[in-house]
Short mmCIF file of C-alpha atoms and ligand atoms in Angstrom, two decimals:
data_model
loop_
_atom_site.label_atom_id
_atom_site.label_comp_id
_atom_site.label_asym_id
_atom_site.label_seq_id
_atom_site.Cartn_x
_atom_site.Cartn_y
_atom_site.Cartn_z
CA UNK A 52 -20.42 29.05 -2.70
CA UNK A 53 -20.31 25.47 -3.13
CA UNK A 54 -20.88 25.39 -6.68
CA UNK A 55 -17.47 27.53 -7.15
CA UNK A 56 -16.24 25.27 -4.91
CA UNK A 57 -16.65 22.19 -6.64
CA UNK A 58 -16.02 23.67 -9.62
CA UNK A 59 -12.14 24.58 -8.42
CA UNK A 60 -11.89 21.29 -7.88
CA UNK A 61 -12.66 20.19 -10.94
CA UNK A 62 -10.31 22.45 -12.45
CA UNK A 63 -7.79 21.52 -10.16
CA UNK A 64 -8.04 17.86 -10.94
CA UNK A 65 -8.84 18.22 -14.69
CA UNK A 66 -4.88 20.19 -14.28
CA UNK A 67 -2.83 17.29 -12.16
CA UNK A 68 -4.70 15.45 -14.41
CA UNK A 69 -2.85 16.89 -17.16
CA UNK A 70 0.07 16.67 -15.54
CA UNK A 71 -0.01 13.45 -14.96
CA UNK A 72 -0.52 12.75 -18.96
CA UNK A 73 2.34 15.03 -19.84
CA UNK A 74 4.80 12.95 -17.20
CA UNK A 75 3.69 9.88 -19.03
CA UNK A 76 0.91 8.49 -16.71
CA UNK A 77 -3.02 7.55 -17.14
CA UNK A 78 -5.64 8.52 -14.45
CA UNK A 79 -8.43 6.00 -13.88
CA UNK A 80 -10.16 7.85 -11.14
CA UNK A 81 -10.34 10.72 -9.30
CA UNK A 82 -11.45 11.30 -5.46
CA UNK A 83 -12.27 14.75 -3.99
CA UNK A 84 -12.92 15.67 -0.36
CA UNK A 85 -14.26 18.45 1.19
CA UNK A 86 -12.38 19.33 4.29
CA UNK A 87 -11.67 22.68 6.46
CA UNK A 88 -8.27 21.16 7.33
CA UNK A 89 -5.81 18.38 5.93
CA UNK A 90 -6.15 15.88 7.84
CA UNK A 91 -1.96 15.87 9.84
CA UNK A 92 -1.36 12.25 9.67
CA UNK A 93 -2.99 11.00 6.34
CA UNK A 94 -3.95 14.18 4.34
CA UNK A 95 -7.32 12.99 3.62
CA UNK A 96 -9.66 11.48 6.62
CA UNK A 97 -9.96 7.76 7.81
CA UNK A 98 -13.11 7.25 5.84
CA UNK A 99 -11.95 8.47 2.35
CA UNK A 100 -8.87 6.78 2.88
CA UNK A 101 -10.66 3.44 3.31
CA UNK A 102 -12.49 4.34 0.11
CA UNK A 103 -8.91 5.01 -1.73
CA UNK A 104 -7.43 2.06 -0.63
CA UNK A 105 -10.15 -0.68 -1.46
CA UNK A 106 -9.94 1.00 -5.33
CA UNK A 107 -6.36 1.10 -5.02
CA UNK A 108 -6.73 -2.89 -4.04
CA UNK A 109 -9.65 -4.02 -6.06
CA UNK A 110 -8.16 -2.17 -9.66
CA UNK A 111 -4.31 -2.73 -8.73
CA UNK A 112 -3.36 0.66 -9.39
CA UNK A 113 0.15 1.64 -9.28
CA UNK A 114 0.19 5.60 -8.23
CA UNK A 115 -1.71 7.48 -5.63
CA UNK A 116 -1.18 11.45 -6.73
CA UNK A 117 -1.89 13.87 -4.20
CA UNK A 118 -2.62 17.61 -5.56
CA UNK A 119 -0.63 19.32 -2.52
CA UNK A 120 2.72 19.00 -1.34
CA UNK A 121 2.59 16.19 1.31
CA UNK A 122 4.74 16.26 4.61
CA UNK A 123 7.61 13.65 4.58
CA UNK A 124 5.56 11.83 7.43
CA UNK A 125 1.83 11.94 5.63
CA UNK A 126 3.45 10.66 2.69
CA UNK A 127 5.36 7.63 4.86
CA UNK A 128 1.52 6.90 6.68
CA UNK A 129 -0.19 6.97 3.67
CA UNK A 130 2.19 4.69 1.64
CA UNK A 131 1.51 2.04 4.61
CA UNK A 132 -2.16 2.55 3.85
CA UNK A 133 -2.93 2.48 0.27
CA UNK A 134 0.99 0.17 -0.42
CA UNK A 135 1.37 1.78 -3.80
CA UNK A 136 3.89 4.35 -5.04
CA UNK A 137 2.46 7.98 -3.49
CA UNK A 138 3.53 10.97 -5.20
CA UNK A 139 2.56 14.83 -4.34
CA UNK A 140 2.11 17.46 -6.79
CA UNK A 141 5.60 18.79 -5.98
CA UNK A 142 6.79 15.30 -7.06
CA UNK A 143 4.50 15.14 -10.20
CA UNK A 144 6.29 18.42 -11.48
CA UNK A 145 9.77 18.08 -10.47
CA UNK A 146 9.50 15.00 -12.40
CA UNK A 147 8.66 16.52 -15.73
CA UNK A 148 10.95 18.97 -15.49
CA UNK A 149 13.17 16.19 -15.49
CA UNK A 150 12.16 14.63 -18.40
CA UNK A 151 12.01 17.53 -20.15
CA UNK A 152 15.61 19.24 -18.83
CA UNK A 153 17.68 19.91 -22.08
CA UNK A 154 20.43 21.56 -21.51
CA UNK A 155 22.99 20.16 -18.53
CA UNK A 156 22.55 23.57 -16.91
CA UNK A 157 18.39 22.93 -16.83
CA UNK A 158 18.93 18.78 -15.78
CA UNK A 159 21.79 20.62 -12.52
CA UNK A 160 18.82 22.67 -11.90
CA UNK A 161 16.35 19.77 -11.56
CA UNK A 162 18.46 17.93 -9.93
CA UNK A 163 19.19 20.16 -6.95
CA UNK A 164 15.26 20.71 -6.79
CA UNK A 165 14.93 16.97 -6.38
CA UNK A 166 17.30 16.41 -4.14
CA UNK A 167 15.88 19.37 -1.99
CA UNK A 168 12.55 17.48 -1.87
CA UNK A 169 13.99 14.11 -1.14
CA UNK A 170 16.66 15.29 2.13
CA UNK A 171 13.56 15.99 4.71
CA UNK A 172 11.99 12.52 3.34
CA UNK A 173 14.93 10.29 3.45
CA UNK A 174 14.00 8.71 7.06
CA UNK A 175 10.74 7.86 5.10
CA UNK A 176 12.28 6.22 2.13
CA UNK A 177 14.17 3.79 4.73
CA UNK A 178 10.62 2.34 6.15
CA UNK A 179 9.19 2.24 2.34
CA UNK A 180 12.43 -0.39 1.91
CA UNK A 181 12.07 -2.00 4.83
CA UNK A 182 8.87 -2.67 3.91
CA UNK A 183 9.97 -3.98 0.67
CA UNK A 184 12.70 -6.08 2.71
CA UNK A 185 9.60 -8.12 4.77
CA UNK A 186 10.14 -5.93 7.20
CA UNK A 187 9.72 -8.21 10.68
CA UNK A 188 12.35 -9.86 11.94
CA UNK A 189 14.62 -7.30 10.00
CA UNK A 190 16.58 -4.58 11.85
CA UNK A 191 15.91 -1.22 10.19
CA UNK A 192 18.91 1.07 9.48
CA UNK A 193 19.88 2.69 12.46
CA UNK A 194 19.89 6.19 12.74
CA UNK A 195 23.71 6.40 11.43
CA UNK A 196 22.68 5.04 8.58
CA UNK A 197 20.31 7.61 7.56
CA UNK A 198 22.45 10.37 8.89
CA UNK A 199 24.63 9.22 6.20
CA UNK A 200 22.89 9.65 4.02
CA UNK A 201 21.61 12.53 4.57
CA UNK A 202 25.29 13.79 4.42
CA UNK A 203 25.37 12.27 0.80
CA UNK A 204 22.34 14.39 0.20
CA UNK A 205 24.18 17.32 1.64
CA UNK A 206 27.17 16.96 -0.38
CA UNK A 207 25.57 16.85 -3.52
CA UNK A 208 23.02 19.84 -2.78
CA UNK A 209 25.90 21.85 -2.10
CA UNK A 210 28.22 20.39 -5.37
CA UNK A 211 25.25 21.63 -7.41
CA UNK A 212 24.74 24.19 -5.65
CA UNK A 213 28.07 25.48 -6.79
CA UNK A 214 27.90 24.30 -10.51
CA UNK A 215 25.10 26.23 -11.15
CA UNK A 216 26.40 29.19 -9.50
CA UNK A 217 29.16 29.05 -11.70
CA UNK A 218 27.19 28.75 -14.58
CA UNK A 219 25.08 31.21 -13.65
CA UNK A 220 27.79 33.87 -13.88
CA UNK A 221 28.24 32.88 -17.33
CA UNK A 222 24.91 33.30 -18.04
CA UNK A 223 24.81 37.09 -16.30
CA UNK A 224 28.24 37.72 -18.96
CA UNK A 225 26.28 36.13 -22.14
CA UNK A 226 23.19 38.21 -21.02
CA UNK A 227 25.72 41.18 -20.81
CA UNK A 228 27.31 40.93 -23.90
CA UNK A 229 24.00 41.06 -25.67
CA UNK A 230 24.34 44.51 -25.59
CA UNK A 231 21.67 47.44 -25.50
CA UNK A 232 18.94 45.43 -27.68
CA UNK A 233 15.69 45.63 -25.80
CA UNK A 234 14.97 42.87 -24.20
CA UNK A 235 11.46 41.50 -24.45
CA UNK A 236 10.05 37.94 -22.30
CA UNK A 237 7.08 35.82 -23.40
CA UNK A 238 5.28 35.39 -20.04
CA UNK A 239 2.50 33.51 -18.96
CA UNK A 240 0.83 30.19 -17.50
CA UNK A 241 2.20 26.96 -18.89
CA UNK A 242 0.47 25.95 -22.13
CA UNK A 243 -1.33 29.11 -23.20
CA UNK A 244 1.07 29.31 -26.66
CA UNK A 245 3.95 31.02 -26.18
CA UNK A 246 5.79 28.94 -27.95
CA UNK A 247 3.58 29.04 -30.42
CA UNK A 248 3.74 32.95 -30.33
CA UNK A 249 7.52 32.75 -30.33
CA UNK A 250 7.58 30.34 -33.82
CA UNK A 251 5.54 32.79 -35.75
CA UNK A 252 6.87 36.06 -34.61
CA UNK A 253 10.65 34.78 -34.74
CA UNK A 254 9.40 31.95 -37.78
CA UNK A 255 11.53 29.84 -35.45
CA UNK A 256 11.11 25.90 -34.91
CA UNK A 257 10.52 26.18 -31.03
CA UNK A 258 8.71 22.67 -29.63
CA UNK A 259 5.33 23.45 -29.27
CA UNK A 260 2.86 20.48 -28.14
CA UNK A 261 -0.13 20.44 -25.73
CA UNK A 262 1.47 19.46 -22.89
CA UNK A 263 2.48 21.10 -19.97
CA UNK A 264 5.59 22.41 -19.62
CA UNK A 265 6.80 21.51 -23.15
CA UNK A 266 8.93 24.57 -22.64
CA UNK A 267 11.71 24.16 -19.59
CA UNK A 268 14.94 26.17 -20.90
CA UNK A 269 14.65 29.25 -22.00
CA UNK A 270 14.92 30.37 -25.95
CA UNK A 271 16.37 33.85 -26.79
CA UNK A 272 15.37 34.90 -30.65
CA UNK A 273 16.94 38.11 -32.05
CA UNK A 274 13.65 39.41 -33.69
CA UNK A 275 13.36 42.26 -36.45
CA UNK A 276 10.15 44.37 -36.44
CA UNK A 277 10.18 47.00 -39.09
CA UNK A 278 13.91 47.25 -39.17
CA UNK A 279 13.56 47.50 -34.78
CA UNK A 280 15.50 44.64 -33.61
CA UNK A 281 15.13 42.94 -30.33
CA UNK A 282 15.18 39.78 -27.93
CA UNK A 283 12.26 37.92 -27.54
CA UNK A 284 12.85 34.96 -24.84
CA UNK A 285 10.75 32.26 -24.23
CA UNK A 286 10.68 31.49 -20.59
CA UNK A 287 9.00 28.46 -18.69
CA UNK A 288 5.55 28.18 -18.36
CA UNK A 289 4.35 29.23 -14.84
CA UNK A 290 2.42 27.00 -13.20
CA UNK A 291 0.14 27.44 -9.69
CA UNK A 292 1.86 26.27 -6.84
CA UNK A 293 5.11 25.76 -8.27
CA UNK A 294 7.10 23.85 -6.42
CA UNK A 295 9.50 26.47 -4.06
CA UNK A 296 12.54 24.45 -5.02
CA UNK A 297 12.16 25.32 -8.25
CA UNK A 298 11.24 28.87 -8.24
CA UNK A 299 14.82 29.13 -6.25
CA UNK A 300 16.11 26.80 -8.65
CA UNK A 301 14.97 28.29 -12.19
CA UNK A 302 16.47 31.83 -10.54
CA UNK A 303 18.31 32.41 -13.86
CA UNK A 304 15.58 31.32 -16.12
CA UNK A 305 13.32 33.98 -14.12
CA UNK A 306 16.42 36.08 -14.65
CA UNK A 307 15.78 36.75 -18.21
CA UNK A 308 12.40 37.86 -17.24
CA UNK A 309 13.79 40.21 -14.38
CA UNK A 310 15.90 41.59 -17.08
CA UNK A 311 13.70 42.15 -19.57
CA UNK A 312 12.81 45.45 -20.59
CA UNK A 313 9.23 44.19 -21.85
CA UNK A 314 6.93 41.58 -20.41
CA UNK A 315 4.22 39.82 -22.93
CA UNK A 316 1.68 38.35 -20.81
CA UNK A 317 0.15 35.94 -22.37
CA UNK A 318 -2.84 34.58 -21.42
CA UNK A 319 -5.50 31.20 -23.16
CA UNK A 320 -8.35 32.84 -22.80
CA UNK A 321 -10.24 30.15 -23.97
CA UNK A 322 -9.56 28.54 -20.78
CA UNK A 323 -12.02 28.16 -18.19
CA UNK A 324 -9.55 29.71 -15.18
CA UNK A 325 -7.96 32.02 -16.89
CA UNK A 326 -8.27 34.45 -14.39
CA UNK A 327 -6.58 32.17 -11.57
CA UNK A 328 -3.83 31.47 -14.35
CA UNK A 329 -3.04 35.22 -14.76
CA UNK A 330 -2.94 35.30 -10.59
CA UNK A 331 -0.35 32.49 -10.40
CA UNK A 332 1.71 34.68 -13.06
CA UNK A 333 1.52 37.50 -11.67
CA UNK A 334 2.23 36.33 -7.72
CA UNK A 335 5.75 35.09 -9.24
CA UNK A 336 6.54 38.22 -11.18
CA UNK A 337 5.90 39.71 -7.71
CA UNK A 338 8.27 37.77 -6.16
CA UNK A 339 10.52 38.48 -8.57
CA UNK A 340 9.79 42.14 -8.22
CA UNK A 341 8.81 42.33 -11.59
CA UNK A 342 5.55 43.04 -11.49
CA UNK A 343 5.77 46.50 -12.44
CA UNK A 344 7.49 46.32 -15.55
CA UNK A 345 5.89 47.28 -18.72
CA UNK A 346 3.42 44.92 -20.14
CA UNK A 347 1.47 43.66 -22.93
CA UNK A 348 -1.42 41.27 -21.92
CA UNK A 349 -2.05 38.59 -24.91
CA UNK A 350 -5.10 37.34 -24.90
CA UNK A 351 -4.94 34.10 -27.33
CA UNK A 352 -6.69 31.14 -28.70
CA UNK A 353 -9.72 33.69 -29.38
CA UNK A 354 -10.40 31.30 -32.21
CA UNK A 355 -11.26 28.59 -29.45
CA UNK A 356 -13.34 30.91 -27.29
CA UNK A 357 -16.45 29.39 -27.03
CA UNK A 358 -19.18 30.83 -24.47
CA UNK A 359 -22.08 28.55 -22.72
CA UNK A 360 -25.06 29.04 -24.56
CA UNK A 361 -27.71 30.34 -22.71
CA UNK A 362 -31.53 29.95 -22.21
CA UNK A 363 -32.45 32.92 -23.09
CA UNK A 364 -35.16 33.34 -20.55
CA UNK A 365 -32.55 33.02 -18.10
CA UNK A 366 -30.80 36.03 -19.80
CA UNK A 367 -30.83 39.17 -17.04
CA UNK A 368 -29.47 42.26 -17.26
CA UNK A 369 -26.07 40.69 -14.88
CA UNK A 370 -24.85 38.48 -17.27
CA UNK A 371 -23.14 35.89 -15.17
CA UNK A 372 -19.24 35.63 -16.09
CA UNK A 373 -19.78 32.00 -17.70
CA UNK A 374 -21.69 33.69 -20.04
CA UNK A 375 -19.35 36.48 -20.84
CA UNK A 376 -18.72 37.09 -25.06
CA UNK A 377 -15.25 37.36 -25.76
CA UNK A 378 -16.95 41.05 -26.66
CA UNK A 379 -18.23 41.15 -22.97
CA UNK A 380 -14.66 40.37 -22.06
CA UNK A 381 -13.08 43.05 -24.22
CA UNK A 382 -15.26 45.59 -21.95
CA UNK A 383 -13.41 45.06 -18.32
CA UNK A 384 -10.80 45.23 -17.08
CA UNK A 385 -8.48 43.64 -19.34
CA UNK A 386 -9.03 46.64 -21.95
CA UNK A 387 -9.06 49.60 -19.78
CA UNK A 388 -6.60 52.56 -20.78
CA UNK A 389 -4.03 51.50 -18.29
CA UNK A 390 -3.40 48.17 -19.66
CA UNK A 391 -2.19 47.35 -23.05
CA UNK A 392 -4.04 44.29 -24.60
CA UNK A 393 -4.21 42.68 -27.12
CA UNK A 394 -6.78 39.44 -28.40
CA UNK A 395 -5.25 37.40 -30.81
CA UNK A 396 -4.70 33.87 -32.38
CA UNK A 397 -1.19 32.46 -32.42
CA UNK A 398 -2.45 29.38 -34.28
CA UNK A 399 -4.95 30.88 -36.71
CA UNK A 400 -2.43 33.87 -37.22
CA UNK A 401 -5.51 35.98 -36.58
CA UNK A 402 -4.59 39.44 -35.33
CA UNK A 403 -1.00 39.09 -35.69
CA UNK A 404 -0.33 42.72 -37.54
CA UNK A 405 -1.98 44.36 -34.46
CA UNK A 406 0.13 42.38 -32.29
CA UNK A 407 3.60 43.19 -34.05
CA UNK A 408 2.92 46.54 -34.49
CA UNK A 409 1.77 46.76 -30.28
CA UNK A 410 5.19 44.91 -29.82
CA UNK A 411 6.80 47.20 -32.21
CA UNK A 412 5.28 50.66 -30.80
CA UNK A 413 6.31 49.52 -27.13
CA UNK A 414 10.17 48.22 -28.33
CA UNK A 415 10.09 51.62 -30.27
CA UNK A 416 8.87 53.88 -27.08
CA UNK A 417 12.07 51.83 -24.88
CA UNK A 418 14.26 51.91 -27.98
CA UNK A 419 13.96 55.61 -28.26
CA UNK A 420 14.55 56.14 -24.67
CA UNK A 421 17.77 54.03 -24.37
CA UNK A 422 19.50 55.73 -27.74
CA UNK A 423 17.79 59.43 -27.73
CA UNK A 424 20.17 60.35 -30.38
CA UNK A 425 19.87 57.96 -32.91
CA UNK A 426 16.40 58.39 -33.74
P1 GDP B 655 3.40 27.15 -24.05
O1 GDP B 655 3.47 26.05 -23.03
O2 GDP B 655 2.80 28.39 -23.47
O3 GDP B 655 4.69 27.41 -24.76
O4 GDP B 655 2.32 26.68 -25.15
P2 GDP B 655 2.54 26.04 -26.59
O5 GDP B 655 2.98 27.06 -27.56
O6 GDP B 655 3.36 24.81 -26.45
O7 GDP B 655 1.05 25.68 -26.97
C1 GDP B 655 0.28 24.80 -26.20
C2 GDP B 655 -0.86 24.23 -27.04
O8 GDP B 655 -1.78 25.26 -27.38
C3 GDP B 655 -0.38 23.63 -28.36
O9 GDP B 655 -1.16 22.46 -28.60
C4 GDP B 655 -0.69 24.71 -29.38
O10 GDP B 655 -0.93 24.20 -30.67
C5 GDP B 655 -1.96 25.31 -28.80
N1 GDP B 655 -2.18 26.70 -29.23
C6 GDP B 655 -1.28 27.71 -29.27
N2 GDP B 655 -1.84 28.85 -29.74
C7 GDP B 655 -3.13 28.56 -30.01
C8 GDP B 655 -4.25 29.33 -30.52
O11 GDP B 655 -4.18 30.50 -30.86
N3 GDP B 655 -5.43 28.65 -30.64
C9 GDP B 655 -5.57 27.34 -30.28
N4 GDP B 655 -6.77 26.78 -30.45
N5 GDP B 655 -4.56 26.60 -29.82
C10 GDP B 655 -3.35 27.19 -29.67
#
């Protein structure tokens, strides 16, 4: 309905909006349009555009962020439209990664991702400086000249290319060497608390803010349960639609949750689209053909669960999901007999004895199966 529609698109915003905080920028206004089909040349249609670019012109705003990937030529037309710097939601998150790479082996990994994006757009970049340059009266760079470059391009996709494959069989030998432990990988959408999760069950000093993506390379903590030890790794926060260079790129990352023997979902369920943000998860576990591994879902920040009020004249017998308790909740799907699930708060440290010994009795039931004869 349109309602849900508009809706989505709030939430959609109100998340590139975020994203555009956490990589350092401030929005002053957003613009939605309804539309069966981008538009092939500009995205967005002639009319909104117009709208876009007087704002652009009147409040002498820097950045136009788009929240799909853009085609190499709709980003080129649109830059001569709106003459300010245009940047996709592909561009938006490769670029915090960036900031946030730690390790050299995270930065190679961002850095092949980025280059990835910019090889189809380089023909593009050459009209942007032309532009720049005054533009008439100058000859462009002739077709050798971006072919050139492109080669450049090339030759440094492929260098990185190998440097990471290198380090990646490092990584498969340090993974190796970790021996039989059971292996268990903090899941979920990017800023739910993991974390969080990860600094009180290991009592670890892992960076937790409220930003996205606070958490790019991975963290493995050798945790002790009841005298069960274990890995617990922190892996990067999954985002929807993220970026397919990366996905290829962060293989390894994603390795450790391939790997892992046990997968703790977890989930802010005191976010409005929680449900969408336990799809995007669960489409890249799937394409990581992990999907089907054994997992805990961990539903947290119950202490900020907060459900509409409601008139209670408007109160039928079909409560409407807005108006779901976290009680209401606790009666699907998510607490049926074939999923294990658990409703906690990592910041409050409410629930936390039910959640170690969930984690405990699942590391035990693997634990037992992978040494029958020491237990
Ligand atoms: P990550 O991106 O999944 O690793 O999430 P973080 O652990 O960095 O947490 C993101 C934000 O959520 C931080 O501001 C945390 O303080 C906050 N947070 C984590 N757990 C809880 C919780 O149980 N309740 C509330 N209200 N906030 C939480």
């Amino acid at each position: 309905t349109q309602l849900q529609d508009e809706e989505k698109s709030k939430e959609y915003l109100d998340e590139l909006e975020f994203l555009a905080y956490t990589a350092g920028g401030e929005v002053y206004k957003r613009f939605v349009q309804k539309m069966q089909m981008p538009n092939p040349k500009t995205f967005i249609g002639t009319g909104k555009m117009e709208e876009v670019r007087e704002y652009v012109e009147e409040n002498d705003i820097g950045t136009a962020i788009f929240d799909d990937e853009l085609s190499p030529a709709q980003q080129k037309n649109i830059e001569k439209i709106l003459r300010c710097k245009i940047i996709d939601r592909t561009n938006l998150i490769l670029d915090i990664f960036a900031q946030r790479a730690q390790t050299s082996y995270a930065r190679t990994q961002v850095e092949l991702a980025q280059y990835e994006y910019l090889l189809p757009r380089l023909a593009g970049m050459w009209t942007h400086l032309e532009r720049q340059r005054g533009g008439i009266g100058m000859r462009g760079p002739g077709e050798t000249e971006i072919e050139t470059d492109r080669r450049i391009v090339r030759d440094r996709i492929s260098l990185l290319k190998k440097k990471i494959a290198t380090i990646d069989k490092q990584m498969a030998v340090q993974r190796g060497n970790r021996g039989a432990l059971v292996r268990v990988a903090l899941v979920g959408y990017t800023n739910v608390g993991k974390s969080t999760l990860m600094n009180v069950i290991s009592k670890s000093e892992v960076f937790a803010e409220n930003k996205l993506f606070a958490t790019l390379d991975t963290t493995v903590r050798k945790v002790v349960i009841g005298n069960l030890p274990f890995l617990l790794t922190d892996t990067v926060g999954f985002i929807r639609k993220l970026p397919t260079q990366l996905v290829e790129s962060f293989k390894s990352t994603l390795d450790e949750v391939r790997e892992a023997d046990l997968l703790l979902h977890v989930v802010d369920i005191s976010h409005d689209s929680f449900e969408d943000h336990i799809a995007s998860v669960n489409k890249i576990l799937d394409e990581i053909d992990s999907a089907d591994k054994p997992t805990v879902m961990v539903f947290n920040k119950i202490d900020a669960f907060t459900n509409q009020t409601i008139d209670e004249d408007d109160l039928t017998t079909e409560r409407t999901k807005a108006h779901y308790t976290l009680e209401d909740w606790k009666r699907t799907w998510m607490n049926t007999e074939n999923t294990d699930a658990i409703f906690i708060s990592a910041l409050n440290k409410e629930n936390l004895e039910e959640f170690r010994k969930m984690v405990y009795e699942k590391v035990r039931e693997i634990h037992v199966t992978r040494f029958p004869y020491n237990n």
